[in-house]
Amino acid sequence: MIFQGTEDKDARALALAFDKLGTEANAFTERDSTCFYVKVLKKYALSAIDLLAQMLSYPAFREKDVEKEKKIVIEEFKSYMDNPEQKVHDMGLRAIWGNHPLTCSPLGRIEDLVSADPDRLRLFWEENYTSDKLLIAIAGDIDERDVKDIVSQYPLIKREMADARDQSTPSLDPILVSEDEDTEITHIVLIGPGVSYSEPYLYPASALTVILSNSMGARLFQKIREERGLAYSIYSYLLSFRDTGAFASYVGTGSDSDEEVLRIILEEYRSLCNDTISNEELERAKAHLSSGIILGTEGTFGRMEYIAKSFYSYGRVIPVEEVLARIQDITPGDIQETSNRLFSNNLGIAVLGKEGKKVGERLWRVLRSYLRD
């Protein structure tokens, strides 16, 4: 709705104003934050920042625009529902955190989209788009003082309000979440506790995603895909927030191999808990992680996103060199200790497929047996 216009510009006028500056203007929403950004040539940078600040400070929330945008977002929601691989990840979070707000898709719930109106949207904006929650990150050749002179004129930078959101830490209660859906393959997410931004296990946990599946030589990639041909897509990921986190492994496989695939994943989890990883395997994971950090911050957009996330998470911008040093400090003992924290207990599972509920019950028994041993 923010892009639908301000008090003195409708959506088209606002779009043309950005186009006149040659900008790439857009936004994206994550589970705990929203980012509005412009990518623009240096000579237009201050004008683009001014326009972005206007847009965020004076949204109109016209009723006709709200109704139009609702239709667009509902279509986006339908597209999300048609993507089982995307949907099963939200199911996975419900498998460990129940109905906590962090388990909701950034798109929200369809009933909330349908019932949205200008008053509710404005109230949300007033409660959440305030100076104490606002972070401005810029990557490029620009004078910080000029930026401050521009944005300090706008009320958004000065307004504060008590936070009305639920910010409680989700409790960990692993269960099976399964649904039947007419898909060609079965989508499985094995999920458990992760680490928050501030925990010392963050970097070893990140290395575990590479060791397990996020590189060509990774354990699960080799054993499930390359050696046995049981799946096309297999990967692990870490979600970290300020006070909690989740570690998950996803695989999409046929109904005749789902149990075999789950057992392979659990065997590798157990191996990482019981056996010390070799220095050679760890060095490969470190190289992969380090390369991702360096390549991801080469462009201005990647650098801007890194600056914002770093300050949002830690209250300071951590130099890339410091992150690389922390990666190099990971030891085989760190990997084993972190594995025992993540994989020894409290694992839930989400299953989505043609016989998702039936398959889910079978895989849940396999998982329970693993946790008892």
Short mmCIF file of C-alpha atoms in Angstrom, two decimals, residues 171-332:
data_model
loop_
_atom_site.label_atom_id
_atom_site.label_comp_id
_atom_site.label_asym_id
_atom_site.label_seq_id
_atom_site.Cartn_x
_atom_site.Cartn_y
_atom_site.Cartn_z
CA SER A 171 8.07 -22.14 22.83
CA LEU A 172 9.51 -25.32 21.34
CA ASP A 173 6.93 -28.09 21.00
CA PRO A 174 7.84 -30.42 18.10
CA ILE A 175 4.97 -32.19 16.35
CA LEU A 176 3.97 -33.63 12.98
CA VAL A 177 2.24 -31.21 10.60
CA SER A 178 0.95 -32.88 7.44
CA GLU A 179 -1.48 -32.10 4.63
CA ASP A 180 -2.80 -33.91 1.58
CA GLU A 181 -2.23 -32.06 -1.67
CA ASP A 182 -2.22 -33.23 -5.28
CA THR A 183 1.51 -33.02 -6.00
CA GLU A 184 3.86 -35.16 -8.07
CA ILE A 185 6.38 -35.53 -5.23
CA THR A 186 6.25 -35.53 -1.44
CA HIS A 187 7.68 -32.41 0.19
CA ILE A 188 9.37 -32.98 3.55
CA VAL A 189 10.87 -30.55 6.06
CA LEU A 190 12.75 -31.94 9.06
CA ILE A 191 13.07 -29.09 11.52
CA GLY A 192 14.32 -28.38 15.01
CA PRO A 193 15.87 -25.68 17.19
CA GLY A 194 18.36 -23.29 15.66
CA VAL A 195 20.34 -20.40 17.09
CA SER A 196 19.63 -16.70 17.53
CA TYR A 197 21.76 -13.92 16.06
CA SER A 198 23.61 -13.46 19.35
CA GLU A 199 24.57 -17.05 20.16
CA PRO A 200 28.17 -18.25 19.74
CA TYR A 201 26.88 -21.28 17.81
CA LEU A 202 25.70 -19.10 14.89
CA TYR A 203 28.74 -19.66 12.68
CA PRO A 204 29.12 -23.41 13.33
CA ALA A 205 25.37 -23.78 12.62
CA SER A 206 25.84 -21.90 9.34
CA ALA A 207 28.72 -24.23 8.47
CA LEU A 208 26.44 -27.21 9.11
CA THR A 209 24.10 -26.12 6.30
CA VAL A 210 27.06 -26.38 3.91
CA ILE A 211 28.37 -29.64 5.35
CA LEU A 212 24.96 -31.27 5.01
CA SER A 213 23.65 -30.11 1.66
CA ASN A 214 24.42 -26.61 0.43
CA SER A 215 27.43 -27.44 -1.73
CA MET A 216 28.09 -29.96 -4.50
CA GLY A 217 30.20 -32.18 -2.25
CA ALA A 218 27.88 -31.96 0.75
CA ARG A 219 26.83 -35.14 2.54
CA LEU A 220 23.10 -35.17 1.79
CA PHE A 221 23.53 -33.82 -1.73
CA GLN A 222 25.91 -36.67 -2.52
CA LYS A 223 24.11 -39.51 -0.74
CA ILE A 224 20.52 -38.62 -1.63
CA ARG A 225 20.88 -37.07 -5.08
CA GLU A 226 24.19 -38.03 -6.66
CA GLU A 227 24.64 -41.60 -5.36
CA ARG A 228 21.02 -42.80 -5.17
CA GLY A 229 19.07 -40.40 -7.39
CA LEU A 230 16.27 -40.13 -4.82
CA ALA A 231 15.63 -36.39 -5.13
CA TYR A 232 16.33 -33.40 -7.32
CA SER A 233 16.09 -30.78 -4.57
CA ILE A 234 17.75 -31.24 -1.17
CA TYR A 235 19.02 -28.43 1.05
CA SER A 236 19.40 -27.29 4.65
CA TYR A 237 18.90 -23.81 6.04
CA LEU A 238 19.20 -21.79 9.22
CA LEU A 239 16.65 -19.18 10.30
CA SER A 240 17.96 -16.83 12.99
CA PHE A 241 16.08 -14.14 14.87
CA ARG A 242 16.96 -11.96 17.85
CA ASP A 243 16.06 -14.52 20.51
CA THR A 244 15.42 -17.80 18.72
CA GLY A 245 16.06 -19.76 15.56
CA ALA A 246 15.35 -22.92 13.58
CA PHE A 247 17.47 -25.37 11.60
CA ALA A 248 15.79 -27.36 8.84
CA SER A 249 16.48 -29.77 6.01
CA TYR A 250 14.14 -29.97 3.01
CA VAL A 251 13.77 -32.70 0.42
CA GLY A 252 11.28 -33.36 -2.35
CA THR A 253 11.07 -37.05 -3.22
CA GLY A 254 8.81 -39.81 -4.53
CA SER A 255 6.42 -41.74 -2.30
CA ASP A 256 8.48 -44.92 -2.72
CA SER A 257 11.63 -43.34 -1.27
CA ASP A 258 10.46 -40.87 1.39
CA GLU A 259 11.32 -43.13 4.33
CA GLU A 260 14.75 -43.98 2.92
CA VAL A 261 15.50 -40.28 2.42
CA LEU A 262 14.48 -39.40 5.98
CA ARG A 263 16.64 -42.18 7.40
CA ILE A 264 19.66 -40.90 5.43
CA ILE A 265 19.17 -37.39 6.82
CA LEU A 266 18.83 -38.70 10.37
CA GLU A 267 21.91 -40.91 9.95
CA GLU A 268 23.96 -37.87 8.94
CA TYR A 269 22.58 -35.89 11.87
CA ARG A 270 23.64 -38.70 14.21
CA SER A 271 27.06 -38.97 12.59
CA LEU A 272 27.69 -35.26 13.13
CA CYS A 273 26.64 -35.63 16.78
CA ASN A 274 28.81 -38.69 17.47
CA ASP A 275 31.86 -38.31 15.21
CA THR A 276 34.36 -35.50 14.82
CA ILE A 277 34.33 -33.98 11.35
CA SER A 278 37.61 -34.06 9.41
CA ASN A 279 39.63 -30.88 9.01
CA GLU A 280 39.43 -31.26 5.23
CA GLU A 281 35.62 -31.33 5.20
CA LEU A 282 35.46 -28.39 7.58
CA GLU A 283 37.87 -26.33 5.47
CA ARG A 284 35.67 -26.89 2.42
CA ALA A 285 32.65 -25.63 4.35
CA LYS A 286 34.58 -22.58 5.55
CA ALA A 287 35.64 -21.76 1.99
CA HIS A 288 32.05 -22.01 0.80
CA LEU A 289 30.72 -19.79 3.59
CA SER A 290 33.47 -17.21 3.16
CA SER A 291 32.95 -17.02 -0.60
CA GLY A 292 29.23 -16.46 -0.08
CA ILE A 293 29.89 -13.53 2.26
CA ILE A 294 32.43 -11.90 -0.06
CA LEU A 295 30.44 -12.36 -3.27
CA GLY A 296 27.19 -11.36 -1.57
CA THR A 297 28.56 -7.97 -0.53
CA GLU A 298 30.28 -7.04 -3.79
CA GLY A 299 27.34 -5.09 -5.23
CA THR A 300 25.70 -2.03 -3.71
CA PHE A 301 22.41 -3.81 -3.04
CA GLY A 302 24.12 -6.73 -1.29
CA ARG A 303 26.25 -4.31 0.71
CA MET A 304 23.20 -2.25 1.72
CA GLU A 305 21.34 -5.38 2.84
CA TYR A 306 24.39 -6.59 4.80
CA ILE A 307 24.73 -3.22 6.58
CA ALA A 308 21.04 -3.16 7.50
CA LYS A 309 20.88 -6.74 8.77
CA SER A 310 24.11 -6.39 10.71
CA PHE A 311 22.99 -3.25 12.52
CA TYR A 312 19.47 -4.61 13.03
CA SER A 313 20.86 -7.79 14.59
CA TYR A 314 23.86 -6.52 16.57
CA GLY A 315 23.47 -2.76 16.96
CA ARG A 316 26.60 -2.20 14.88
CA VAL A 317 27.90 -2.95 11.42
CA ILE A 318 30.22 -5.93 11.79
CA PRO A 319 33.10 -5.62 9.30
CA VAL A 320 33.17 -8.38 6.70
CA GLU A 321 36.73 -9.16 7.81
CA GLU A 322 35.46 -9.90 11.32
CA VAL A 323 32.82 -12.29 9.98
CA LEU A 324 35.43 -14.08 7.86
CA ALA A 325 37.70 -14.39 10.91
CA ARG A 326 34.88 -15.95 12.94
CA ILE A 327 34.27 -18.46 10.17
CA GLN A 328 37.95 -19.39 10.14
CA ASP A 329 37.85 -19.88 13.94
CA ILE A 330 35.30 -22.73 13.68
CA THR A 331 36.78 -26.02 14.94
CA PRO A 332 35.70 -29.65 14.47
#
